[in-house]
Structures are given as C-alpha cells and as structure tokens.
Amino acid sequence: MKYKILAIVLLAGVLGACQADNNEEQLVDYVDPFIGTGGHGHVFPGATTPFGMVQLSPVNGVSGWDWVSGYHTSSSELVGFAHQCLSGTGIGDLADLLILPSNKSVASDTIGGGKNFLQNYKGTYSHDKEWAQPGYYAVDLLNSGIKVELTASKRVGMHRYTFGSGDARSVIVDLGHAINWDRATDTYIEQESPTRFVGYRMSSGWASEQNLYFVIETSEPVSAFQVIKGGALLDQSSLKGTDVRASLSFDTSNAKPLLLKVGLSSASIDGARMSIEKEIPGWDFDAQRQLAANVWEDELQKIKVTSPEEDVKTIFYTALYHSMIAPFTHSDHNGEYKGLNGKVNKAEGFDRYTVFSLWDTFRASHPLFTIVQQDKVRDFVESFMAIYRESGLLPVWELVGNETNCMIGYHAIPVIADAWQKGLISDMDGDALLEAMVTSANSDLAGLPHYRKHGYLPADLENESVSKALEYAYDDWCIAQMAKSLGNDEVYNTFMERAAFYQNHFDATTGFMRGKLANGQWKKEFDPLFSSHREDEYVEGNAWQYSWFVPHDMNGLVKLHGGKDAFVTKLDSLFTIEAAVKGENASPDISGLIGQYAHGNEPSHHVAYAYNYVGMPWKTAERVNEILRTMYTTEVDGLCGNEDCGQMSAWYVLSSMGFYPVNPADGNYILGSPLFDEVSVSLANGKTFTITAENNSPENIYIQSATLNGKAMQRSWFSHADLLQGGQLKLVMGNQPNDAWGTSDLPPSMTR
C-alpha cells in the first residue's frame, strides 16, 4: 500500500517539504492508512486530522462486524462518503452525513418506499485506484468516471469531485441511512442559498442520542435542488422527517472540479457554520490538503526513529498516526456540544473531547499521551469531569455525548491518577477529582455493591465477575494513590484494602483467577480454556488470559503462585500451551494467539513484561520481540485484532521504542526489546529523551547493559521523571541473554 501513497504524492505534486527542511525525511510518507482496513482491524482509510471532529471516509454500506468503521477492503462498492467514523472499535455507529457524487441525473424511485434509493447511484472502485495518506483520501469511481478527493480540517470536511466531460454532475446528501447499528430518528435539510445547505441528523444506535448539525457549501451554485421523500423527488427548499435525502444538480457545461465544504457541530447549525468560517474560509483544496499534511507531520516529528528496516518504520509511523485519531473533538468553536444530560453544554477553558474507549486506551494510549500530547491531557480530564457533572459518574465508554456503558471497570480513574501524579493537571481541583473517582467506585452499577460487601464479586450474583473484580481492584489502587497525594488517609486506607480484593479470586489449587459463589465456594464448572462471550466470568477472554491482570501488584501475584519459580513456569506455559479457545460462543476478540496469550485483545497487553518483576527481563525481550515481529505487518490485515481507538497501535509505539507501562498509573516504564537503533522523543518541556540501542539488529534482542545519562543502570525499568529530565538511555544489545542484568531493584509493586 505504501507504493500507492507515494504514487498519489507524485501525481499531485503538492506535499513538498511540509513544515520541515527540504532535506529532512518526511514522516507522513511512512504512514499507510490502509493498514488495518482488512482482517479485523476495523479502521478507516479516510481523511482526518489529529484528534479531529471530522473523519471523512468511504462507506461501503455493509452493516457487518468488519464494517464498523464503515469500510473494509473486502468490498468494492460504496454508498457515499461519511463525515464521522469510528476507528477500530468492536461495535459500529456513526458513518454520519453521507454524501455521494453521481454522473447520473437523479430520478424518483419509490420502490420499497425509497429504502433502496442509493443502490441506483452507488460507486464501484478498485483498490489499485484508491490512495490515502494523512489528511487525504482519493478514489476513482469506476462506474461513473468521477475522481473523488477528500481532505479535512479539525471540524470541516472538504471534497473535490472531477467529473467526466459532458456527464451529469449530481450530488446526493443522505441523512436517512441505516448503517452500522445506527438509525435516524429526526433529519432535516434546507437550502439557504444557491451555494449553502444546512440541516441536522438525529440518530440512535450504540450512541442512543446522537445530534449532528451541518452546513454544506458548494464552490458553484446549484442548477436545481430537490428533496427526496420515500424515494420521490420534490421541488421544495426544505424537508423534515426520519428519512430525508436531497439531490443537488450542477451545470453540466462547467468543466472545473466541483468542491464542497462540510462544517460540523453537535450543538447547532450556527456552530457548524462557524466551523467553516474559522477553519476553511477559502476554496483551495490543495492548500488545505497541504495544511492537513503539515499538522500530521508536526505530530509525527515528536518521535524520530532510526532503522535500516523500512517496513518497521512504516508500521511504527502508521501506529503513531492511528494513536492520534481518538479521542476526537466534540465541542465547536463556541465551545458548545451535546452533553450526556441531553442539553447543549459549553466547555469553558478547554476543548471537550469524545470517543473515550477507556477499557482499551487506559493501558497504553493515555500513558503515551502523557509523553507526546501533554497539552491535550488536561482537556481529556476536563472532559471526564464535564461528563461527571452531566451524568453523575465518570465515563466508562463515552460516545458523542452518550454513555454506552460498554466494557467494564471505571477506567477514567487511572487516566486521572496518572495525569495527576505526573503533574499535568496540577491546576485542577484535586479534591473534586477524588470525589468524582470515589463516587464512581461507590456506585451501585455492575455488581459493585456485591464487590464491596464480599471482598470479591460473586459469580452467581454478577456476570463477568472475575474480570470486573480484577479491574475494580486496579482502579481502586489508583484511587488510593490519588488520596495519598492529597493527604486523605481515610480514602487511602479504604481503597488500599479494596485494591487487595483481587487475591480473593485466586485459586491456589489451579493457579487461576476463578469465579467464586456468594457462599464462598468456587464455582464448580471450570475450564481455563473456556470462553463464552458475555456469558461467564471473563470478559472477551478466559482464565488463562485474565489471571494476570494485577498490574498494580505483580509481586503480590508472584506470591500467590508460591514464588518466582512457580510463577515463571506458569507464565512460560501461557505462551506455549495450545492456541485454542473452547466454547461455542467464544469471543471473536480473542485473536493474535501465541499459546493462550491473545495480543488481539487488551487484557493480555501487559503480560509479556511480567518477567521483569521476577528479575528475568531477557524472557520479556523474547516475548515482546516475537509479538512485535509477528502481530504487526504492513499489509491491510496487518493488525491481529480490533485497533480499538489507538490502543493496539500505542502498544506497538511504546514497545518498539523499548518500554511499556505495565501499571499505567504508577509513572514507571518496564524495559523490553527495542526495534530501533535510536529513538528521539521531543518533550513538551523543550528537552529530548533519546534511547539508543548499540549493536541493535533483528537477532540482537537482549539487553546486555544499560546506562542512563552516562550512569550505569542495573534495573530493568525507569520512571517518567527520568524521561522528563531528557538525556540518553543507552542500551547495549546482544544475541544471548545476560542473566546477570536486571535481576535486582525490581519494578515497584503494591506489596513490595
């Protein structure tokens, strides 16, 4: 796919040198947005900007699981280009505000009430006539001869359509579609002028109450505007209903490309109008494409890697790109947005963000943000607190002003605790943050009363009991650390006690975290290979995968196993036991298997680093290198599982640099096995942190020795404070383990 990216660069001839020196390597050239659009990656290839409200991307019109982003490489037809799409999720929604150009004159078709209206105009395409790079997407529609090009600013999507000579020049705006579990509940469009069209789309799906307002501006006046009701074309200037479409016709004698600007807001038409006024007032498509490329280049330049392996650099920078698509901007230029209280709210002094896939992203995405997106971390936490004020609880999985309550835990808490401990939100009210954390942990949702009463979560009283209890215990540890920093001993002691509840799910006779009944007995039916999606004690996994989730107390987990030797034997077995999951209804998210280690789903993501906690970092190096080399490729199916709003990519970004936050909120990074000869990280404080790997090669995966700013380092971990000081972490690599390095001064743990 990279060749397609380079080809379109040459054809357009507009990328130039971005904002860097002409001789400096352009990192956007390494990004391939098609990686992950095949297999079960669930990403989209369209145009967006870092954390932008607009994701302007092709939609195939298929509602299957692999089309949750709207697009999958197995398709060769599209029904339009949507302005908001999800990246790598396991559930579908959005694909909002579809716009489709056609070389046909649009005609009435009321068969079936017009439900199949768009089938008459859908486009066909071939992947060898499709191109993408950061901030840009293009495709040739083979059945109409139209060349479609897309770019974006933060809140505006920009289209350029080049029609064949003499063809009809039509554009269909579809507000009533039913794609990706999403159904329109109220839609409206109105012609304000020959070049401006406004409206909204209210819908219900995964997000039960989504509001999207829009303004469409065209580069030339329409020759005709018609609304479409039930497939029938009507000559009127506006239409309101649940299945509204519109047809825009343009002069067929105009040989110039037709351009559209589409501004968005979740609050109002005026907010959408302001998006265009503030962000793309002119009509220079190439300049906007260049600007989008520049913004991406600036972000990618924060981490520079050196390697003779070009494919590895493509995987890395594509992963870094994917890590910056979500969360995305939710507030408009007035600061207004649709909130969880169903009202238009206003963000004062911060940008409100949305699409918080926290069960996934608290693990690596948000820790990565504390390194390269420090200016946005405060806005993310402010967004959490806005959600708390609107709904009474911190977010679980918030989507465009709705709480989906998808997945488990209360994982806004480790994100807040991490940002607080790292000093990134020190100007916020710590006591108010702690109050929100405690309120969420003391709610009556998802079995929490049983968890608090029993000190574990009884399997006969709550589904997914083991997974929920383990994740609650971790989040409770994070609350305790926040309380400790604020001098609140009462909250600290309460939640430190709860942080140890994980121990009550460990069965020493089997060596697994197991379901326990309210009477204190173990649930009789037990097979550590068994998984039943949403119907047993584990979430998207089995006992083999979930029994390691004690990131705050890995030393305590070692003790539960009976010591280092028994722990290592069990951990080795995880990677070597049969790679098969039992159960007719096993979760499809259990993918990317190495034995029972499942890299395609998040509960496994920290496990390969567990060896460092028993002084065996060379075993971590072996497993991490294997995952890096086998679970990520440059192909369209180059992700072994759902991308999950950046988490899968953030794991790669951090691990390929040589470290990973096993405990995402303790401010420490565990060393693994770097892929690069050198990594240079530009920090917000103006300093640079460099990791060099001497004698690095695909064979030399083991750390032989380490120095931090010239001082010998025997421990296999370093802190965020070390990183912020800048300087150099030098690792000397070799092709054989050095079992004398990293064996003492083990990583911090709750019971150590």
Phi, psi and omega in degrees: 000334182299328180296326178293322178297312181296324180296316182290330175298315181294320181296316183282321178064032185241352184291322179055225185253012184049227181257005183261173176298148183302332182268356183276141179300132179268113186285335177299335180292342180272348184276128175240098182296349179280343177297123182095357177277350173252188182055225178243030181289325174065030176259166178249154182262000191285186186273131175208172174239165183304118178060026185280153178293330184264131169232092188269107194212154179292146179237124183283339181085017179254137183257019179285169185301322182281002177248026184294338174275355184100345190220143172209143186291349177286349181267156176225015176230154175219151181253001178155185180238119185266159186254351172219129181220154176269149182246104170078018182279169178262356177229147184262154173186185179064238192053041190275155175054073180282133175231130185227120174279152179216151174264012178254152169283126184289133182232159178296142174209097186263008179299131181066026180071019178080009183295332181257022185306314185290342181299337180285345188234356185302151183263151172248151183206165177236144183293341177276000173238042184218134185223151177205146169204169185307121178084010184206140174217143178215148178206144171266122176276110192290325184278350180237347181073015180269133172264123180253130174232139184229141170215180187203156161250194184298317186237010183227134171259141181236131182246148169225120180246126174252112183268158173290154182298129177082353180286157168298149181235095185238152175226128178254129175255119185247114178253349188257008185298158176233091183228144174060049175068003186257134179232134178290138177248335178199124182225154185203140172217145181215140174273118178270327181203176178298345181235006182225135183222133187233163177170197179206164173222116173258137185212167179222131179198231172303314168276112191291338182216088181256134177242126176225117177257149184215156168229128178248125174244140181246151184284349176215156182291150176285147171274338177202141174233126178225144173264158185235119180235118181060027181089354181264133178278131182237136179272079176215159190274352180204162177203138177234140180169194180261356185218054187274135170225167177213152177242127176248121179250145184230159183304122182287344181276350180280116183272355181284153173300146176267132180244146175231143168240131183234109179265145184237154169201146173269000187248321187193161173295321179298323176295320177293322178298317180295329178304315180291314182301320185276330192252320180223076181287336183259194186235022182272096183298314183296323178294320179292321176299318178297318180297318178298318177297321179297317180298316178295319180300317179301319180292315182294328182292350178293336176231117179248129181242149179240124180198143173283352182269101183296322180298322180295322177293324176297315179297317183297307185287333172292320177296317178298320176299310181296333181289349184246022177268322177234151357297159176240160186299136181243332181271150180267191184290343172275358185081007186267150181198159174279125185256179181288347176273006179078005183249167170279119180249168181232129176274116181258112176084010177203162172268131178275127179252165180216182184064066179259093179273066198291329177301330177274307198276347178295340188284314183223324183299309182291321171300323175297321179299327180292346178265314188243356178228044185300330181289340181263342184302318180297319178297324177297315181291321175300323177296319176302315183289328174296318177298319178299317180293325183280331188239343182093354179219155172291157185292149170255300173215088185271136184223114178039055176081025178222144171264117180275341185054032177279142182069195195227176180079178173232075194272007164293336185295310177297330178294316178294314182299319180296313180297324179292312182296331180271003175077018185272346180228033185294342179275356177272163181282106183297322180294323178293321177297315180297320178300317179296321179296312182295320179300315179295319181289338181256016178288174180256021182270157166049043174080007184299322176300321178292321179299315181291323183289314188267340188080008172200178182246107185299132183291336179273358178245345183208131176289156179057036192298316185293311181301315181297316182296318180296320181286325174300317182299319178294312180299325178295323175300319180297320176298318180300319181293323177296315179298319180299317182293336180264000179075023180264090186294325182297311179293321180301310183295319180299314187275339170292324175297315179293330180296339179268001181297338179305328183299332184284354176258000182269125178258106184295337182287333179249339182080020181233156168283124188230164175286132180239139182277167182297336179276003177092355179272150174291142174298131189293314183288118182208124172219114186297347178269352188277139174218135173228115189303113177066017185231009177220209188275355187235145180262118177048046180181189177226187183296326179299320185277326187267347185289356180259001186277078171222061188296338180275347184213060179297326177295321176296325177292322176300315180298320179299327179283351180099013177118179187302310187298313180294323179296313182294320177302316180292319181293319175302319182296327179306319185273352185241345179293166183305139181270065181220140179246130181270154178117128181293335183246035179296146183295133176292347179286346178281094186217176182063049187279133163237100194064236175259359171292127184241095183287341180287359178220149196293328183303338181272350197298334181266351197291324182298338181273359183295335181299330180299333183284352173240019175073032179230062184295339178293330176289323172302314181303317181298313184287318180297316179298320178298317180294314180301321186275340186245338186260359179225130177223181178266006181275170180296333175260036186282004172245137186274002178192182178306136180294331172056058170056031174108346184295314180300322180286320180298324176302315181293315181304308183291313184293323179290334174286340174120007183206166182203143179273090179304312171260104188294354184237011180258002175073022180237149181239130184264129183284145179233256180210106184289147175269340192254151175294323180207142173231130179239119183251120177274122185262157182295336180277007178090352180270168179234131175252123185242134174246119177248140179241097181287138182065027182289140175194167177301338179269330183270080187259354187258133175285125178267323179199165181214146172227142177243112184052045175084354181257130182304137181234114181269343182274152184263036178203160174216170187254164175298325178297322175300315182297317183293339177289346183075190180097207189229130167257113182255124178246131175260125187255156177208171183264005176229147179298143168255097186279011175257351182258139176077018184267348180234174183049061186289161182302148180300150181208155186305319183262012176243000000 
